[in-house]
Coordinates of C-alpha atoms in Angstrom, one line a residue:
M1 CA 35.2 142.0 92.9
P2 CA 39.0 141.8 93.3
R3 CA 40.3 140.2 96.4
Q4 CA 41.9 142.6 98.8
R5 CA 45.5 142.0 100.0
R6 CA 45.9 141.8 103.8
S7 CA 48.6 143.9 105.3
P8 CA 51.6 142.1 107.0
L9 CA 50.2 143.3 110.4
A10 CA 46.7 141.8 109.7
F11 CA 48.3 138.6 108.5
A12 CA 50.5 138.3 111.6
T13 CA 47.5 139.0 113.8
A14 CA 45.5 136.3 112.2
L15 CA 48.4 133.9 112.4
L16 CA 48.8 134.7 116.1
L17 CA 45.1 134.1 116.8
V18 CA 45.2 130.7 115.1
S19 CA 48.4 129.8 117.0
C20 CA 46.8 130.7 120.3
A21 CA 43.7 128.7 119.5
N22 CA 45.7 125.6 118.9
A23 CA 48.4 126.1 121.5
A24 CA 49.1 123.6 124.2
A25 CA 47.7 124.3 127.6
P26 CA 49.7 126.8 129.6
I27 CA 51.8 125.2 132.3
G28 CA 52.1 126.6 135.8
S29 CA 48.7 127.7 136.8
A30 CA 46.4 126.7 139.7
A31 CA 43.2 124.8 139.3
L32 CA 40.2 123.8 141.5
A33 CA 38.8 120.3 141.0
L34 CA 35.4 119.3 142.4
E35 CA 34.7 115.6 142.6
G36 CA 31.4 114.2 141.4
G37 CA 28.8 112.6 143.6
G38 CA 25.3 113.7 142.9
F39 CA 23.5 115.5 145.7
R40 CA 26.3 114.7 148.1
A41 CA 28.7 116.6 145.9
Q42 CA 26.3 119.5 145.7
S43 CA 26.0 119.6 149.5
A44 CA 29.7 119.2 150.1
D45 CA 30.7 121.9 147.7
T46 CA 28.1 124.3 149.1
G47 CA 29.3 123.7 152.7
V48 CA 33.0 124.0 152.0
L49 CA 32.7 127.2 149.9
A50 CA 30.1 128.8 152.1
G51 CA 32.1 127.9 155.2
L52 CA 35.3 129.5 153.8
L53 CA 33.3 132.6 152.8
A54 CA 32.1 132.9 156.3
F55 CA 35.6 132.3 157.8
V56 CA 37.2 135.0 155.6
G57 CA 34.3 137.3 156.2
K58 CA 34.7 136.9 160.0
Q59 CA 38.5 137.5 159.7
R60 CA 38.0 140.7 157.7
G61 CA 35.0 142.1 159.4
I62 CA 32.7 141.6 156.4
A63 CA 29.2 141.0 157.6
A64 CA 27.8 139.8 154.3
P65 CA 30.8 138.1 152.6
T66 CA 30.6 137.5 148.8
F67 CA 32.9 135.8 146.3
E68 CA 33.9 139.2 145.1
S69 CA 34.6 140.8 148.5
T70 CA 36.6 137.7 149.7
G71 CA 38.4 136.8 146.5
L72 CA 37.9 133.2 147.6
L73 CA 38.3 131.7 144.1
D74 CA 40.3 134.4 142.4
R75 CA 43.5 132.5 142.2
F76 CA 42.0 129.6 140.2
P77 CA 41.9 130.4 136.4
T78 CA 40.5 126.9 135.8
V79 CA 37.8 124.9 137.6
S80 CA 37.3 121.3 136.6
T81 CA 34.0 119.6 137.7
N82 CA 32.2 116.3 137.5
S83 CA 28.6 115.1 138.0
G84 CA 26.9 116.7 141.0
S85 CA 29.7 119.2 141.2
S86 CA 28.8 120.3 137.7
W87 CA 25.3 120.9 138.9
F88 CA 26.8 123.0 141.7
F89 CA 29.3 125.0 139.7
S90 CA 27.0 125.7 136.7
S91 CA 24.5 127.1 139.2
L92 CA 27.1 129.2 141.0
V93 CA 28.5 130.6 137.7
Y94 CA 25.2 131.4 135.9
S95 CA 22.5 131.8 138.6
P96 CA 22.5 135.0 140.7
R97 CA 19.8 133.3 142.9
F98 CA 22.1 130.3 143.7
K99 CA 25.1 132.5 144.3
S100 CA 23.1 134.7 146.7
L101 CA 22.0 131.5 148.4
L102 CA 25.5 130.5 149.3
E103 CA 26.4 134.0 150.4
A104 CA 23.3 134.1 152.6
M105 CA 24.4 130.8 154.2
A106 CA 27.9 132.4 154.8
A107 CA 26.3 135.4 156.5
R108 CA 24.1 133.4 158.7
P109 CA 26.0 130.1 159.3
T110 CA 23.8 128.8 162.2
Q111 CA 20.8 129.1 160.0
S112 CA 22.4 127.7 156.8
A113 CA 20.6 124.4 156.8
A114 CA 17.2 126.2 156.9
I115 CA 18.4 128.7 154.2
Y116 CA 19.5 125.8 151.9
K117 CA 16.3 123.9 152.5
A118 CA 14.1 126.9 151.7
G119 CA 16.2 128.1 148.7
Y120 CA 17.2 124.8 147.1
T121 CA 15.7 121.6 148.5
N122 CA 12.1 122.8 148.7
S123 CA 12.2 124.3 145.2
W124 CA 13.4 120.9 143.9
L125 CA 10.7 119.0 145.8
A126 CA 7.9 121.3 144.5
A127 CA 9.1 121.1 140.9
T128 CA 9.3 117.3 140.8
N129 CA 6.0 116.7 142.7
V130 CA 7.4 113.5 144.3
D131 CA 6.1 112.5 147.7
S132 CA 7.1 109.7 150.1
T133 CA 4.4 107.3 148.9
H134 CA 5.5 107.7 145.2
F135 CA 9.2 107.6 146.2
N136 CA 8.9 104.4 148.2
L137 CA 7.3 102.5 145.4
W138 CA 10.5 102.7 143.4
E139 CA 13.1 101.7 146.0
K140 CA 13.3 98.0 145.1
A141 CA 13.7 98.9 141.4
A142 CA 16.4 101.4 142.3
R143 CA 18.4 98.9 144.3
A144 CA 18.1 96.4 141.4
I145 CA 19.5 99.0 138.9
A146 CA 22.3 100.0 141.3
A147 CA 23.3 96.3 141.6
L148 CA 23.4 95.9 137.8
L149 CA 25.4 99.1 137.4
G150 CA 27.8 98.3 140.3
T151 CA 26.7 101.4 142.1
G152 CA 25.7 100.4 145.6
D153 CA 26.2 103.5 147.8
E154 CA 23.1 105.0 149.4
D155 CA 23.5 108.3 147.7
S156 CA 23.4 106.7 144.2
I157 CA 20.5 104.5 145.2
Y158 CA 18.6 107.6 146.5
I159 CA 19.1 109.5 143.3
I160 CA 18.1 106.5 141.2
T161 CA 14.9 106.1 143.3
Y162 CA 14.1 109.8 142.9
F163 CA 14.8 109.7 139.2
L164 CA 12.4 106.8 138.7
A165 CA 9.7 108.4 140.8
T166 CA 9.8 111.5 138.6
G167 CA 9.2 109.5 135.4
F168 CA 11.7 111.8 133.6
D169 CA 14.4 110.9 131.2
W170 CA 17.9 112.0 132.4
G171 CA 18.0 115.2 130.3
H172 CA 14.6 116.3 131.6
F173 CA 15.7 115.4 135.2
V174 CA 18.6 117.8 134.9
D175 CA 16.5 120.5 133.1
V176 CA 14.1 120.5 136.0
L177 CA 16.8 120.5 138.6
L178 CA 18.6 123.5 137.2
N179 CA 15.4 125.4 136.5
S180 CA 13.9 124.9 139.9
T181 CA 17.0 125.4 142.0
A182 CA 18.9 128.0 140.0
T183 CA 16.3 129.4 137.6
L184 CA 18.3 128.3 134.6
S185 CA 16.1 127.5 131.6
R186 CA 16.6 124.7 129.2
N187 CA 17.8 127.3 126.6
A188 CA 20.4 128.9 128.9
T189 CA 23.8 128.6 127.2
L190 CA 27.5 128.5 128.2
G191 CA 28.0 131.9 126.6
M192 CA 25.7 133.6 129.1
T193 CA 27.1 136.4 131.3
P194 CA 28.4 134.9 134.6
T195 CA 27.1 136.0 138.0
G196 CA 29.8 138.4 138.8
S197 CA 33.4 139.6 138.3
W198 CA 34.7 136.6 140.4
A199 CA 33.8 134.2 137.5
K200 CA 34.6 136.3 134.4
G201 CA 37.6 135.0 132.5
K202 CA 37.8 131.7 134.4
V203 CA 37.8 128.5 132.3
W204 CA 35.2 126.0 133.4
I205 CA 35.9 122.4 132.4
S206 CA 32.8 120.1 132.5
C207 CA 34.1 116.5 132.5
H208 CA 32.3 113.6 130.9
S209 CA 33.0 110.4 129.0
V210 CA 32.3 109.4 125.4
I211 CA 30.9 105.9 124.8
T212 CA 33.1 104.3 122.2
P213 CA 32.2 100.6 122.4
G214 CA 35.4 98.9 121.4
T215 CA 36.6 95.6 119.9
D216 CA 35.6 93.3 122.8
G217 CA 32.1 92.7 121.5
H218 CA 30.4 95.5 123.3
E219 CA 27.9 97.8 121.6
S220 CA 26.0 100.8 122.6
K221 CA 22.2 100.7 122.4
L222 CA 20.5 103.7 121.0
Y223 CA 17.1 102.1 121.0
Q224 CA 15.5 98.8 121.9
G225 CA 11.9 97.6 121.8
V226 CA 10.3 96.2 124.8
L227 CA 10.7 92.6 123.6
G228 CA 14.3 93.1 122.4
Y229 CA 13.5 94.2 118.8
P230 CA 13.7 96.4 116.9
R231 CA 17.1 97.4 118.2
V232 CA 19.6 100.1 117.0
T233 CA 23.2 100.0 118.2
Y234 CA 26.6 101.5 117.3
T235 CA 30.1 100.2 117.7
T236 CA 33.5 101.6 116.8
Q237 CA 36.0 100.6 114.1
S238 CA 39.6 101.0 115.0
S239 CA 42.9 100.4 113.2
S240 CA 44.3 99.0 116.5
A241 CA 43.7 95.5 117.9
S242 CA 41.6 96.9 120.7
F243 CA 39.8 100.1 121.6
P244 CA 38.4 101.2 125.0
D245 CA 34.7 101.4 125.7
Y246 CA 35.1 105.0 127.0
V247 CA 37.4 107.9 126.3
P248 CA 37.6 111.0 128.6
A249 CA 36.2 114.2 127.2
A250 CA 35.4 117.7 128.5
F251 CA 33.6 120.8 127.4
S252 CA 35.6 123.9 128.2
V253 CA 34.5 127.5 128.1
R254 CA 36.0 130.8 129.1
L255 CA 33.3 132.4 131.2
G256 CA 32.0 135.7 129.8
D257 CA 33.4 135.2 126.3
G258 CA 29.9 134.9 124.7
L259 CA 28.2 132.6 122.3
T260 CA 30.8 132.4 119.6
S261 CA 33.7 131.7 121.9
F262 CA 36.2 128.9 121.0
A263 CA 36.9 126.3 123.7
P264 CA 40.3 126.9 125.3
Y265 CA 41.1 123.1 125.7
R266 CA 40.7 120.0 123.5
Y267 CA 37.5 118.1 123.8
V268 CA 39.2 114.7 123.5
A269 CA 43.0 114.1 123.4
P270 CA 44.0 113.4 119.8
S271 CA 46.3 110.6 121.2
A272 CA 43.2 108.9 122.8
V273 CA 41.5 108.5 119.4
A274 CA 44.4 108.3 117.0
T275 CA 43.3 104.8 115.9
L276 CA 39.6 105.5 115.9
Q277 CA 38.2 105.3 112.4
S278 CA 34.4 105.2 112.5
F279 CA 31.1 104.7 114.3
E280 CA 29.3 101.8 112.8
Y281 CA 25.5 101.8 113.1
R282 CA 23.2 98.7 112.9
G283 CA 19.4 98.6 113.1
V284 CA 17.8 95.2 113.4
V285 CA 14.0 94.9 113.0
V286 CA 14.0 91.1 112.4
P287 CA 17.5 89.4 112.6
I288 CA 19.0 88.6 109.2
V289 CA 15.7 89.3 107.4
D290 CA 15.4 93.0 108.1
E291 CA 18.7 94.7 109.1
H292 CA 20.1 98.2 108.2
K293 CA 23.7 99.4 108.5
A294 CA 25.5 102.7 108.1
S295 CA 28.9 104.2 108.9
Y296 CA 30.2 107.5 110.1
G297 CA 33.9 107.7 109.0
Q298 CA 35.0 110.8 110.9
A299 CA 34.6 109.6 114.5
G300 CA 38.2 110.3 115.6
A301 CA 38.2 113.7 113.8
I302 CA 35.0 115.1 115.4
L303 CA 36.2 114.0 118.9
S304 CA 39.8 115.4 118.7
G305 CA 39.1 118.3 116.3
D306 CA 37.3 121.6 116.6
T307 CA 33.7 120.3 116.3
F308 CA 32.9 120.6 120.0
R309 CA 35.1 123.6 120.5
T310 CA 33.7 126.0 117.9
N311 CA 31.0 128.3 119.2
V312 CA 31.1 126.4 122.5
G313 CA 29.2 129.3 124.1
M314 CA 26.1 128.1 122.2
Q315 CA 25.9 124.8 124.0
P316 CA 23.0 124.5 126.4
I317 CA 24.2 124.5 130.0
A318 CA 21.7 121.8 131.0
R319 CA 22.8 119.5 128.2
V320 CA 26.4 119.9 129.1
V321 CA 25.7 119.2 132.8
S322 CA 23.4 116.2 132.0
A323 CA 26.4 114.6 130.1
S324 CA 28.7 115.3 133.1
S325 CA 26.3 113.7 135.6
A326 CA 24.7 110.8 133.6
F327 CA 25.9 108.1 136.1
M328 CA 23.4 105.5 134.8
G329 CA 24.5 106.1 131.2
C330 CA 26.6 103.0 131.0
A331 CA 23.3 101.1 130.8
A332 CA 23.6 101.6 127.0
L333 CA 26.5 99.1 127.0
F334 CA 24.8 96.3 129.0
G335 CA 23.9 94.1 126.0
P336 CA 21.7 91.2 127.3
L337 CA 20.9 93.2 130.5
A338 CA 19.6 96.1 128.4
S339 CA 16.1 94.7 128.3
E340 CA 16.0 94.2 132.1
L341 CA 17.2 97.7 132.6
Q342 CA 14.6 98.9 130.0
A343 CA 11.9 97.3 132.0
L344 CA 13.0 99.2 135.1
I345 CA 13.8 102.6 133.6
S346 CA 11.0 104.2 131.5
G347 CA 13.1 107.2 130.4
D348 CA 16.5 107.3 128.6
V349 CA 19.4 107.6 130.9
T350 CA 22.1 108.2 128.2
P351 CA 22.5 111.7 126.8
W352 CA 23.1 111.6 123.0
I353 CA 25.2 114.1 121.0
S354 CA 26.0 114.7 117.3
S355 CA 28.3 116.7 115.2
S356 CA 25.6 119.3 114.5
A357 CA 27.0 122.9 114.8
D358 CA 26.0 126.0 116.8
G359 CA 24.6 124.5 119.9
R360 CA 22.3 122.0 118.1
S361 CA 24.5 118.9 118.8
F362 CA 22.4 117.6 121.7
D363 CA 18.9 118.5 120.4
N364 CA 19.5 117.1 116.9
A365 CA 20.9 113.8 118.3
D366 CA 17.9 113.5 120.7
A367 CA 15.5 114.0 117.9
L368 CA 17.1 111.3 115.8
V369 CA 17.1 108.8 118.6
Q370 CA 13.5 109.6 119.6
A371 CA 12.5 109.1 115.9
L372 CA 13.5 105.5 116.2
K373 CA 10.4 104.8 118.3
S374 CA 8.3 105.5 115.2
G375 CA 10.2 102.9 113.2
V376 CA 13.6 101.6 112.3
S377 CA 14.5 101.9 108.7
Q378 CA 17.6 102.4 106.5
G379 CA 16.7 106.1 106.4
A380 CA 16.6 106.3 110.2
V381 CA 20.0 104.5 110.5
N382 CA 21.5 106.7 107.8
A383 CA 20.3 109.8 109.7
L384 CA 22.1 108.7 112.8
A385 CA 25.3 108.1 110.8
S386 CA 25.1 111.4 108.9
T387 CA 26.0 113.3 112.1
G388 CA 27.8 110.7 114.1
V389 CA 25.3 110.3 117.0
H390 CA 26.9 108.8 120.0
G391 CA 26.5 108.6 123.8
V392 CA 28.1 110.9 126.4
I393 CA 28.0 110.0 130.1
D394 CA 29.2 110.8 133.6
G395 CA 32.9 111.8 133.9
G396 CA 33.1 109.3 136.8
Y397 CA 33.5 106.5 134.2
T398 CA 36.9 108.0 133.4
D399 CA 37.9 110.1 136.4
N400 CA 35.4 111.2 139.0
S401 CA 37.8 113.6 140.8
G402 CA 38.3 116.1 138.0
V403 CA 42.0 116.0 138.6
A404 CA 43.0 114.5 135.3
N405 CA 41.3 117.3 133.3
A406 CA 42.8 119.9 135.5
L407 CA 46.2 118.4 134.5
V408 CA 45.1 118.7 130.9
A409 CA 44.6 122.4 131.5
G410 CA 48.3 122.7 132.5
A411 CA 47.9 123.0 136.2
T412 CA 50.9 122.6 138.5
E413 CA 48.9 123.2 141.6
I414 CA 45.5 121.6 142.1
T415 CA 43.1 121.9 145.0
V416 CA 40.6 119.0 144.9
V417 CA 37.5 118.7 147.0
L418 CA 36.5 115.1 147.6
N419 CA 33.2 114.0 149.0
S420 CA 33.5 110.2 148.5
G421 CA 34.8 109.3 152.0
A422 CA 38.6 109.3 152.0
A423 CA 41.6 110.8 150.3
E424 CA 42.7 107.2 149.5
S425 CA 39.9 107.1 147.0
L426 CA 42.4 109.0 144.7
S427 CA 44.9 106.2 144.7
Y428 CA 43.8 105.0 141.3
L429 CA 45.4 108.1 139.8
F430 CA 48.9 106.9 140.9
Q431 CA 51.3 104.3 139.5
G432 CA 50.4 100.8 140.9
G433 CA 47.0 102.0 142.0
P434 CA 43.8 99.9 142.1
P435 CA 41.6 99.6 139.0
G436 CA 38.7 102.0 138.8
G437 CA 35.4 100.8 140.0
S438 CA 33.2 101.8 137.0
P439 CA 31.9 99.1 134.6
F440 CA 34.1 98.6 131.5
Q441 CA 36.6 101.2 132.7
P442 CA 39.7 101.1 130.4
K443 CA 43.0 100.3 132.1
S444 CA 44.7 102.8 129.8
L445 CA 43.2 105.7 131.7
F446 CA 45.7 105.5 134.5
P447 CA 48.1 106.3 136.0
V448 CA 48.3 110.0 135.5
F449 CA 50.9 110.3 138.2
A450 CA 54.2 108.4 138.0
T451 CA 55.4 109.4 141.4
P452 CA 54.7 108.8 144.2
N453 CA 53.3 105.3 143.7
A454 CA 49.9 104.4 145.1
S455 CA 51.3 102.8 148.3
A456 CA 53.4 105.8 149.1
A457 CA 50.4 108.1 148.3
N458 CA 48.2 106.2 150.7
V459 CA 50.7 106.5 153.5
A460 CA 50.8 110.3 152.9
F461 CA 47.0 110.4 152.8
S462 CA 46.7 108.6 156.1
A463 CA 48.9 111.4 157.7
F464 CA 46.6 114.2 156.7
E465 CA 45.3 116.4 159.5
S466 CA 41.7 116.2 160.5
F467 CA 39.4 118.8 161.9
A468 CA 37.6 118.4 165.2
L469 CA 33.9 117.9 164.6
P470 CA 31.8 120.1 166.8
L471 CA 28.8 118.6 168.6
P472 CA 26.2 117.9 167.6
T473 CA 27.6 116.8 164.2
R474 CA 25.5 113.9 162.9
W475 CA 26.3 113.4 159.2
L476 CA 29.8 114.6 158.8
K477 CA 32.2 111.8 159.9
K478 CA 35.6 113.1 158.9
F479 CA 37.1 116.2 157.4
S480 CA 40.8 116.1 156.6
V481 CA 43.3 118.2 154.6
G482 CA 46.8 117.7 153.3
T483 CA 49.1 118.3 150.4
L484 CA 50.9 115.7 148.2
K485 CA 53.7 116.4 145.8
A486 CA 53.4 114.4 142.6
T487 CA 54.9 114.0 139.1
T488 CA 52.8 113.3 136.0
A489 CA 53.0 110.2 133.9
K490 CA 52.8 110.0 130.2
N491 CA 49.3 109.0 129.3
A492 CA 47.8 108.9 125.8
A493 CA 44.2 108.7 127.0
W494 CA 44.5 112.2 128.5
G495 CA 47.2 113.5 126.3
L496 CA 49.5 114.1 129.2
E497 CA 53.3 114.3 129.1
A498 CA 55.6 112.9 131.8
G499 CA 57.6 114.9 134.3
R500 CA 55.5 117.8 135.3
N501 CA 55.7 118.5 139.1
V502 CA 52.3 119.1 140.7
S503 CA 51.2 120.1 144.2
L504 CA 48.0 118.3 145.0
H505 CA 46.0 120.0 147.8
I506 CA 43.3 117.6 149.0
V507 CA 40.2 118.5 151.0
S508 CA 38.5 115.2 151.9
L509 CA 35.1 114.8 153.4
S510 CA 33.4 111.6 154.7
S511 CA 29.8 111.5 155.6
S512 CA 27.1 109.0 156.5
L513 CA 23.9 110.5 155.2
D514 CA 21.5 107.5 155.8
I515 CA 19.3 108.8 153.0
G516 CA 17.3 105.7 152.1
E517 CA 14.0 107.3 153.1
F518 CA 12.4 110.1 151.1
E519 CA 12.2 112.5 154.1
N520 CA 16.0 112.2 154.5
L521 CA 16.7 114.6 151.6
A522 CA 17.0 117.1 154.4
H523 CA 20.2 115.4 155.5
Y524 CA 21.9 117.1 152.6
D525 CA 20.9 120.5 154.0
Q526 CA 22.2 119.5 157.4
L527 CA 25.5 118.2 156.0
A528 CA 26.2 121.6 154.4
E529 CA 25.6 123.4 157.7
E530 CA 27.8 120.9 159.6
L531 CA 30.7 121.6 157.2
I532 CA 30.2 125.4 157.6
L533 CA 30.2 125.1 161.4
T534 CA 33.2 122.8 161.4
I535 CA 35.2 125.4 159.4
L536 CA 34.1 128.2 161.8
S537 CA 34.8 126.3 165.0
E538 CA 37.3 128.1 167.2
Q539 CA 39.0 124.8 167.8
N540 CA 39.7 124.4 164.1
K541 CA 40.8 128.0 163.5
P542 CA 44.6 127.2 163.5
L543 CA 44.2 124.3 160.9
V544 CA 41.9 126.4 158.7
Q545 CA 44.3 129.3 158.8
S546 CA 47.5 127.3 158.3
T547 CA 46.3 124.7 155.8
L548 CA 42.7 124.9 154.4
L549 CA 42.5 128.6 153.6
P550 CA 45.9 128.7 151.8
M551 CA 44.7 126.0 149.5
F552 CA 42.1 128.5 148.2
L553 CA 43.6 131.9 148.7
G554 CA 47.2 131.0 148.3
R555 CA 49.8 131.0 151.2
S556 CA 51.2 134.4 150.3
A557 CA 47.7 136.0 150.3
V558 CA 46.9 134.5 153.7
Q559 CA 50.2 135.6 155.2
L560 CA 49.7 139.1 153.8
R561 CA 46.4 139.4 155.6
N562 CA 47.8 138.2 158.9

């Protein structure tokens, strides 16, 4: 059959589509960034957004405010999330039940803790079948793991304890969480129809980190027997003298574009993996006597190319969110400590991904890793290498705030909701800032802002205005807001260019949840209500009106309504 000639118009249209797909991120838009933090982030995001829904509803005489009727998130074309905030936002986007839960809390703010407990916390408790006796058995093990991973805050220890008590692996933990609290099945995909017009057309960026064990002797463990062998690991081969143990990554999807949509933003910055040549796999059954090796020579290409952008709508929501929130995933890098961690953790805490197409990248990788339990052979190692199986873990190992990936999206105005205790926790983003606190975190990740320097930024943070906390507020300790003007730095790890002016609007929450005991899971419910009531307090109305609300609606929209 003779090949048909395309008309000039058809050719131009096709060329335009290709150009758009590969174009740089648009500069000049607003973005919302939600910091990671497990259940604390989930509770904080819920409280802030439900509180603002209630405030706007009260202003406008809307008895049952919704995201559509208030337009609360309308001005953000992009939302960048991490860890627990990825649990939160995926539920808000794809679950009518969870969206209705927030709107019910906004309609009945003084009952919001009870509403959250009935609709979220109790569902989770019932699905996991964990009670106080079972929970308390695992506390010492959880504290030992937290010490090994350098994660000592009570919120992290609580999640580790709960995770151990379930007996799940990390992927199943997230499956059950999303299914029980948001009725999202394991097969639900990013291409699903969102919960309402408020979400359609927005770009969701789910931040995570790719494990790329570099040239410093580290290796990532895919499987290890109880006594240390057999063991299967991978490392990277790079043309440079050194390569970082992690590179920042993100799935991005335009909500409502369906299964075959193409991700609007890069998965990994090409400049971050320009020297990355291959993943090198090694299986050791008996040292020297019985060893197997294989190589995947397209490591840099799959990370920086279109592999994880094509048909992104087919990716399972739960798998994407499990990668974003796998805060124990760095255990794969712990070398000699791996056997100690293995003894404490029965399930796998590192999500695995491959180059398999059409939404099968996670499941195929999981199957290949699980197959290692049946035997380590040359064929098994070759199978791992054939699709470049590698680990993907919590975005907190590269940037927990979500700000850097919002910059990647071209934002010049970013509203970031922090739950980690103080705005000063962002100082690592700035020139001269402290090193990140995550194990093996590369120095090349920061700064992303050249000006102001970290010292000047901290001075600005300390001058932010704080809300009065209404009595009896038990868990919320500080709630402050403020804006900082910054300029981007050139950064190859993120693919950022220098010189972009950015307004950084910061919403910072500090809490003391005291959640060491199983029963204290209810403190998350109460924290959400305390945030809502703080926003609605008559004493705080001027600060909400002048500063907090414009961070979400935009100053012109707020002034127009007044």
